[in-house]
CSV table of C-alpha atoms and ligand atoms in Angstrom, one decimal:
chain,number,residue,atom,x,y,z
A,532,UNK,CA,0.0,0.0,0.0
A,533,UNK,CA,2.9,2.3,0.9
A,534,UNK,CA,4.5,1.6,-2.4
A,535,UNK,CA,1.3,2.6,-4.3
A,536,UNK,CA,1.0,5.9,-2.4
A,537,UNK,CA,4.7,6.7,-3.1
A,538,UNK,CA,4.1,5.9,-6.8
A,539,UNK,CA,1.0,8.1,-7.0
A,540,UNK,CA,2.9,11.0,-5.3
A,541,UNK,CA,5.8,10.7,-7.7
A,542,UNK,CA,3.5,10.3,-10.8
A,543,UNK,CA,1.4,13.3,-9.8
A,544,UNK,CA,4.4,15.5,-9.0
A,545,UNK,CA,5.9,14.6,-12.4
A,546,UNK,CA,2.6,15.4,-14.2
A,547,UNK,CA,2.3,18.8,-12.5
A,548,UNK,CA,6.0,19.5,-13.4
A,549,UNK,CA,5.3,18.7,-17.0
A,550,UNK,CA,2.2,20.9,-16.9
A,551,UNK,CA,4.2,23.8,-15.4
A,552,UNK,CA,6.9,23.4,-18.0
A,553,UNK,CA,4.3,23.4,-20.8
A,554,UNK,CA,2.9,26.7,-19.5
A,555,UNK,CA,6.4,28.2,-20.0
A,556,UNK,CA,6.4,27.3,-23.7
A,557,UNK,CA,5.5,29.7,-26.5
A,558,UNK,CA,2.7,28.8,-28.9
A,559,UNK,CA,5.2,28.8,-31.8
A,560,UNK,CA,7.1,25.9,-30.2
A,561,UNK,CA,4.4,23.4,-31.2
A,562,UNK,CA,3.7,24.9,-34.7
A,563,UNK,CA,4.8,22.9,-37.8
A,564,UNK,CA,5.5,24.9,-41.0
A,565,UNK,CA,7.1,22.1,-43.1
A,566,UNK,CA,6.5,20.0,-45.1
A,567,UNK,CA,4.0,22.2,-47.1
A,568,UNK,CA,0.7,20.5,-47.9
A,569,UNK,CA,-0.1,19.9,-51.6
A,570,UNK,CA,-3.0,21.9,-53.0
A,571,UNK,CA,-5.9,20.0,-54.5
A,572,UNK,CA,-8.8,21.8,-56.3
A,573,UNK,CA,-12.0,20.0,-55.2
A,574,UNK,CA,-14.6,18.9,-57.7
A,575,UNK,CA,-17.5,21.2,-58.6
A,576,UNK,CA,-21.0,19.9,-59.5
A,577,UNK,CA,-20.0,16.3,-59.0
A,578,UNK,CA,-16.7,16.4,-60.9
A,579,UNK,CA,-13.4,14.9,-59.7
A,580,UNK,CA,-10.8,16.7,-57.6
A,581,UNK,CA,-7.7,17.9,-59.5
A,582,UNK,CA,-5.4,15.1,-58.5
A,583,UNK,CA,-7.7,12.3,-59.3
A,584,UNK,CA,-7.3,9.6,-62.0
A,585,UNK,CA,-10.5,9.6,-64.1
A,586,UNK,CA,-11.5,6.0,-64.7
A,587,UNK,CA,-14.9,6.8,-66.3
A,588,UNK,CA,-16.3,10.1,-67.3
A,589,UNK,CA,-19.1,8.9,-69.5
A,590,UNK,CA,-17.4,9.4,-72.9
A,591,UNK,CA,-15.7,6.1,-73.4
A,592,UNK,CA,-14.6,2.8,-71.9
A,593,UNK,CA,-10.9,3.3,-72.8
A,594,UNK,CA,-9.7,2.7,-69.2
A,595,UNK,CA,-11.4,-0.7,-69.0
A,596,UNK,CA,-11.0,-4.2,-70.4
A,597,UNK,CA,-13.0,-7.5,-70.1
A,598,UNK,CA,-11.6,-9.1,-67.0
A,599,UNK,CA,-11.3,-12.6,-68.5
A,600,UNK,CA,-9.3,-12.0,-71.7
A,601,UNK,CA,-8.3,-8.3,-71.5
A,602,UNK,CA,-10.1,-7.5,-74.8
A,603,UNK,CA,-11.8,-4.0,-74.9
A,604,UNK,CA,-14.6,-3.7,-72.4
A,605,UNK,CA,-18.0,-4.1,-74.2
A,606,UNK,CA,-20.5,-3.0,-71.6
A,607,UNK,CA,-23.2,-0.6,-72.9
A,608,UNK,CA,-22.1,3.0,-73.1
A,609,UNK,CA,-25.2,5.2,-72.6
A,610,UNK,CA,-26.0,8.7,-73.9
A,611,UNK,CA,-26.5,10.0,-70.3
A,612,UNK,CA,-22.8,9.5,-69.4
A,613,UNK,CA,-23.2,6.1,-67.7
A,614,UNK,CA,-22.4,2.5,-68.6
A,615,UNK,CA,-24.5,-0.6,-68.0
A,616,UNK,CA,-23.6,-4.2,-67.4
A,617,UNK,CA,-24.2,-6.1,-70.7
A,618,UNK,CA,-25.9,-9.5,-70.2
A,619,UNK,CA,-23.4,-12.3,-69.9
A,620,UNK,CA,-20.5,-10.0,-71.0
A,621,UNK,CA,-18.5,-10.8,-67.8
A,622,UNK,CA,-16.7,-8.6,-65.4
A,623,UNK,CA,-14.7,-5.6,-66.5
A,624,UNK,CA,-11.5,-4.2,-64.9
A,625,UNK,CA,-9.3,-1.2,-65.2
A,626,UNK,CA,-6.1,-1.3,-67.3
A,627,UNK,CA,-4.3,0.5,-64.6
A,628,UNK,CA,-3.4,-1.3,-61.3
A,629,UNK,CA,-3.7,0.3,-57.9
A,630,UNK,CA,-2.5,-0.1,-54.3
A,631,UNK,CA,-3.9,2.2,-51.6
A,632,UNK,CA,-6.7,4.4,-53.0
A,633,UNK,CA,-9.6,6.7,-52.3
A,634,UNK,CA,-12.3,5.6,-54.8
A,635,UNK,CA,-15.5,7.5,-55.8
A,636,UNK,CA,-18.0,5.5,-57.8
A,637,UNK,CA,-21.8,5.9,-58.6
A,638,UNK,CA,-24.2,3.2,-59.4
A,639,UNK,CA,-27.9,2.6,-59.9
A,640,UNK,CA,-30.1,-0.4,-60.1
A,641,UNK,CA,-32.7,-0.6,-63.0
A,642,UNK,CA,-36.0,1.1,-62.4
A,643,UNK,CA,-37.8,-2.0,-63.5
A,644,UNK,CA,-37.4,-4.4,-60.5
A,645,UNK,CA,-36.4,-8.0,-61.5
A,646,UNK,CA,-35.5,-10.9,-59.3
A,647,UNK,CA,-35.2,-11.1,-55.5
A,648,UNK,CA,-32.6,-11.5,-52.8
A,649,UNK,CA,-29.1,-11.8,-54.4
A,650,UNK,CA,-30.6,-11.7,-58.0
A,651,UNK,CA,-31.9,-8.2,-57.8
A,652,UNK,CA,-29.5,-5.8,-59.4
A,653,UNK,CA,-26.4,-7.6,-58.1
A,654,UNK,CA,-23.1,-6.2,-59.1
A,655,UNK,CA,-20.0,-5.4,-57.1
A,656,UNK,CA,-17.0,-3.1,-56.7
A,657,UNK,CA,-13.9,-5.3,-56.3
A,658,UNK,CA,-10.9,-3.5,-54.9
A,659,UNK,CA,-7.7,-5.1,-56.4
A,660,UNK,CA,-10.1,-7.5,-58.2
A,661,UNK,CA,-10.5,-9.4,-55.0
A,662,UNK,CA,-12.3,-7.6,-52.2
A,663,UNK,CA,-15.9,-7.0,-53.0
A,664,UNK,CA,-18.2,-4.2,-51.8
A,665,UNK,CA,-21.6,-5.5,-52.6
A,666,UNK,CA,-23.9,-3.6,-55.0
A,667,UNK,CA,-27.5,-4.7,-54.7
A,668,UNK,CA,-31.0,-3.3,-54.8
A,669,UNK,CA,-32.0,-4.0,-51.2
A,670,UNK,CA,-35.2,-1.9,-51.2
A,671,UNK,CA,-38.0,-4.2,-50.0
A,672,UNK,CA,-35.7,-7.1,-50.8
A,673,UNK,CA,-34.4,-9.3,-48.0
A,674,UNK,CA,-31.2,-11.2,-48.3
A,675,UNK,CA,-28.4,-12.4,-45.9
A,676,UNK,CA,-27.1,-9.3,-44.1
A,677,UNK,CA,-23.4,-10.0,-44.7
A,678,UNK,CA,-24.3,-10.0,-48.5
A,679,UNK,CA,-26.6,-7.0,-48.6
A,680,UNK,CA,-25.8,-3.7,-50.2
A,681,UNK,CA,-22.6,-2.1,-48.9
A,682,UNK,CA,-21.4,-5.2,-47.2
A,683,UNK,CA,-17.9,-6.4,-47.5
A,684,UNK,CA,-19.3,-9.5,-49.1
A,685,UNK,CA,-19.6,-12.4,-46.6
A,686,UNK,CA,-17.2,-10.6,-44.2
A,687,UNK,CA,-18.8,-7.4,-42.8
A,688,UNK,CA,-22.4,-6.4,-42.4
A,689,UNK,CA,-22.9,-2.7,-43.2
A,690,UNK,CA,-23.6,-0.4,-40.2
A,691,UNK,CA,-26.8,0.8,-41.9
A,692,UNK,CA,-28.7,0.6,-45.2
A,693,UNK,CA,-28.4,4.1,-46.8
A,694,UNK,CA,-29.8,3.2,-50.2
A,695,UNK,CA,-31.7,5.8,-52.3
A,696,UNK,CA,-34.9,4.7,-54.1
A,697,UNK,CA,-34.6,2.0,-56.7
A,698,UNK,CA,-33.5,3.6,-60.0
A,699,UNK,CA,-31.8,6.6,-58.4
A,700,UNK,CA,-28.0,7.1,-58.3
A,701,UNK,CA,-26.1,5.9,-55.3
A,702,UNK,CA,-22.5,6.9,-54.4
A,703,UNK,CA,-19.8,4.9,-52.8
A,704,UNK,CA,-16.8,6.7,-51.4
A,705,UNK,CA,-14.2,4.2,-50.4
A,706,UNK,CA,-10.8,4.4,-48.6
A,707,UNK,CA,-8.8,1.2,-49.1
A,708,UNK,CA,-5.4,0.2,-47.9
A,709,UNK,CA,-3.9,-2.9,-49.5
A,710,UNK,CA,-2.5,-5.9,-47.6
A,711,UNK,CA,1.2,-6.4,-47.2
A,712,UNK,CA,2.9,-9.8,-47.5
A,713,UNK,CA,6.3,-11.2,-46.6
A,714,UNK,CA,8.5,-13.1,-49.1
A,715,UNK,CA,6.9,-16.4,-48.2
A,716,UNK,CA,3.5,-15.1,-49.2
A,717,UNK,CA,2.2,-14.7,-45.6
A,718,UNK,CA,0.1,-11.7,-44.9
A,719,UNK,CA,1.9,-9.3,-42.5
A,720,UNK,CA,-0.7,-6.5,-42.6
A,721,UNK,CA,-4.3,-7.1,-43.6
A,722,UNK,CA,-6.2,-4.8,-45.9
A,723,UNK,CA,-8.6,-2.2,-44.4
A,724,UNK,CA,-11.6,-0.5,-45.9
A,725,UNK,CA,-13.8,2.4,-45.0
A,726,UNK,CA,-17.0,3.0,-47.1
A,727,UNK,CA,-19.5,5.9,-47.2
A,728,UNK,CA,-22.7,5.0,-48.9
A,729,UNK,CA,-24.5,8.2,-50.1
A,730,UNK,CA,-22.3,10.1,-47.6
A,731,UNK,CA,-23.3,7.8,-44.7
A,732,UNK,CA,-20.6,5.7,-42.9
A,733,UNK,CA,-21.3,2.0,-43.6
A,734,UNK,CA,-17.9,0.3,-43.1
A,735,UNK,CA,-15.7,1.9,-40.5
A,736,UNK,CA,-12.0,0.9,-41.1
A,737,UNK,CA,-12.9,-2.8,-41.4
A,738,UNK,CA,-10.0,-5.3,-41.5
A,739,UNK,CA,-10.5,-7.5,-44.5
A,740,UNK,CA,-10.0,-11.2,-43.8
A,741,UNK,CA,-9.0,-12.3,-47.3
A,742,UNK,CA,-10.1,-12.6,-50.9
A,743,UNK,CA,-13.9,-12.5,-51.2
A,744,UNK,CA,-15.2,-16.0,-51.3
A,745,UNK,CA,-18.7,-17.2,-52.3
A,746,UNK,CA,-18.2,-20.6,-50.7
A,747,UNK,CA,-16.1,-21.1,-47.6
A,748,UNK,CA,-14.0,-18.7,-45.6
A,749,UNK,CA,-11.8,-15.9,-47.0
A,750,UNK,CA,-8.1,-16.4,-47.2
A,751,UNK,CA,-5.3,-14.2,-48.4
A,752,UNK,CA,-3.1,-14.9,-51.4
A,753,UNK,CA,0.0,-12.8,-52.1
A,754,UNK,CA,-0.4,-10.1,-54.7
A,755,UNK,CA,0.8,-6.6,-55.6
A,756,UNK,CA,-1.1,-3.7,-57.1
A,757,UNK,CA,-4.1,-4.8,-59.0
A,758,UNK,CA,-7.0,-3.6,-61.2
A,759,UNK,CA,-10.3,-2.3,-59.9
A,760,UNK,CA,-13.0,-4.7,-61.1
A,761,UNK,CA,-16.8,-4.3,-61.6
A,762,UNK,CA,-19.0,-7.4,-61.5
A,763,UNK,CA,-21.4,-8.8,-64.0
A,764,UNK,CA,-23.4,-11.2,-61.8
A,765,UNK,CA,-24.6,-13.0,-64.9
A,766,UNK,CA,-28.3,-12.9,-64.0
A,767,UNK,CA,-29.3,-10.0,-66.2
A,768,UNK,CA,-28.7,-7.6,-63.3
A,769,UNK,CA,-28.4,-4.5,-65.5
A,770,UNK,CA,-26.6,-2.2,-63.0
A,771,UNK,CA,-25.3,1.1,-64.3
A,772,UNK,CA,-22.2,3.0,-63.3
A,773,UNK,CA,-20.9,6.6,-63.8
A,774,UNK,CA,-18.4,9.1,-62.5
A,775,UNK,CA,-15.6,6.8,-61.4
A,776,UNK,CA,-12.3,8.2,-60.1
A,777,UNK,CA,-9.5,7.3,-57.8
A,778,UNK,CA,-6.8,9.2,-55.8
A,779,UNK,CA,-3.7,7.1,-55.2
A,780,UNK,CA,-2.7,7.2,-51.5
A,781,UNK,CA,0.9,6.9,-50.4
B,1999,MG,MG1,-22.1,-8.8,-56.1
């Protein structure tokens, strides 16, 4: 008991000494002036910020290829500046490969409702072609909650369902940090993901457990930078996308 009292007395006198010392400091002693912060011009009227890489601005699919054979992407390019999954065309992916990113992407389900559960406007945003954020029309459409809209598919239930009405445009703003591996292929730092759905936090720095898996549990496999992939769920889920950009994060 004596030892504890002595420790408390020493600790409290050290704390008050540090406080007294801090009071003698000038405000300028805790100001940092270097390094200078880069300037980014933010987007206006739903355009990308000045340092973003534009992956789709509605004019062409030049940044995209079919995921399977890397031939030019052949999803529908629409007059309104969007693209739509073409039936049975397969997934598409970016030509460019990415590591850590901030991603902005907008999507909408068809106005005409078709199918139910996982077959209603199912698509997906796959970071590094592996880690899927689910795209699904969940309005009056029950499904398993770890596979619903804005889930990290089969890994993390979204905090809320922030969907707009069926047929209206949704936004995802995603911050993703890629996993790190040692030379033996073992994961030494797992990937993390934060997702805002229509500006609402739905995934809060979730630690991804491995490659998205439809059957069984997720596991990591060693990889480097990789393409962003968009899913064709192959059930005539005609989901549309527009205004896709990334900012690479160091
Ligand atoms: Mg999906």
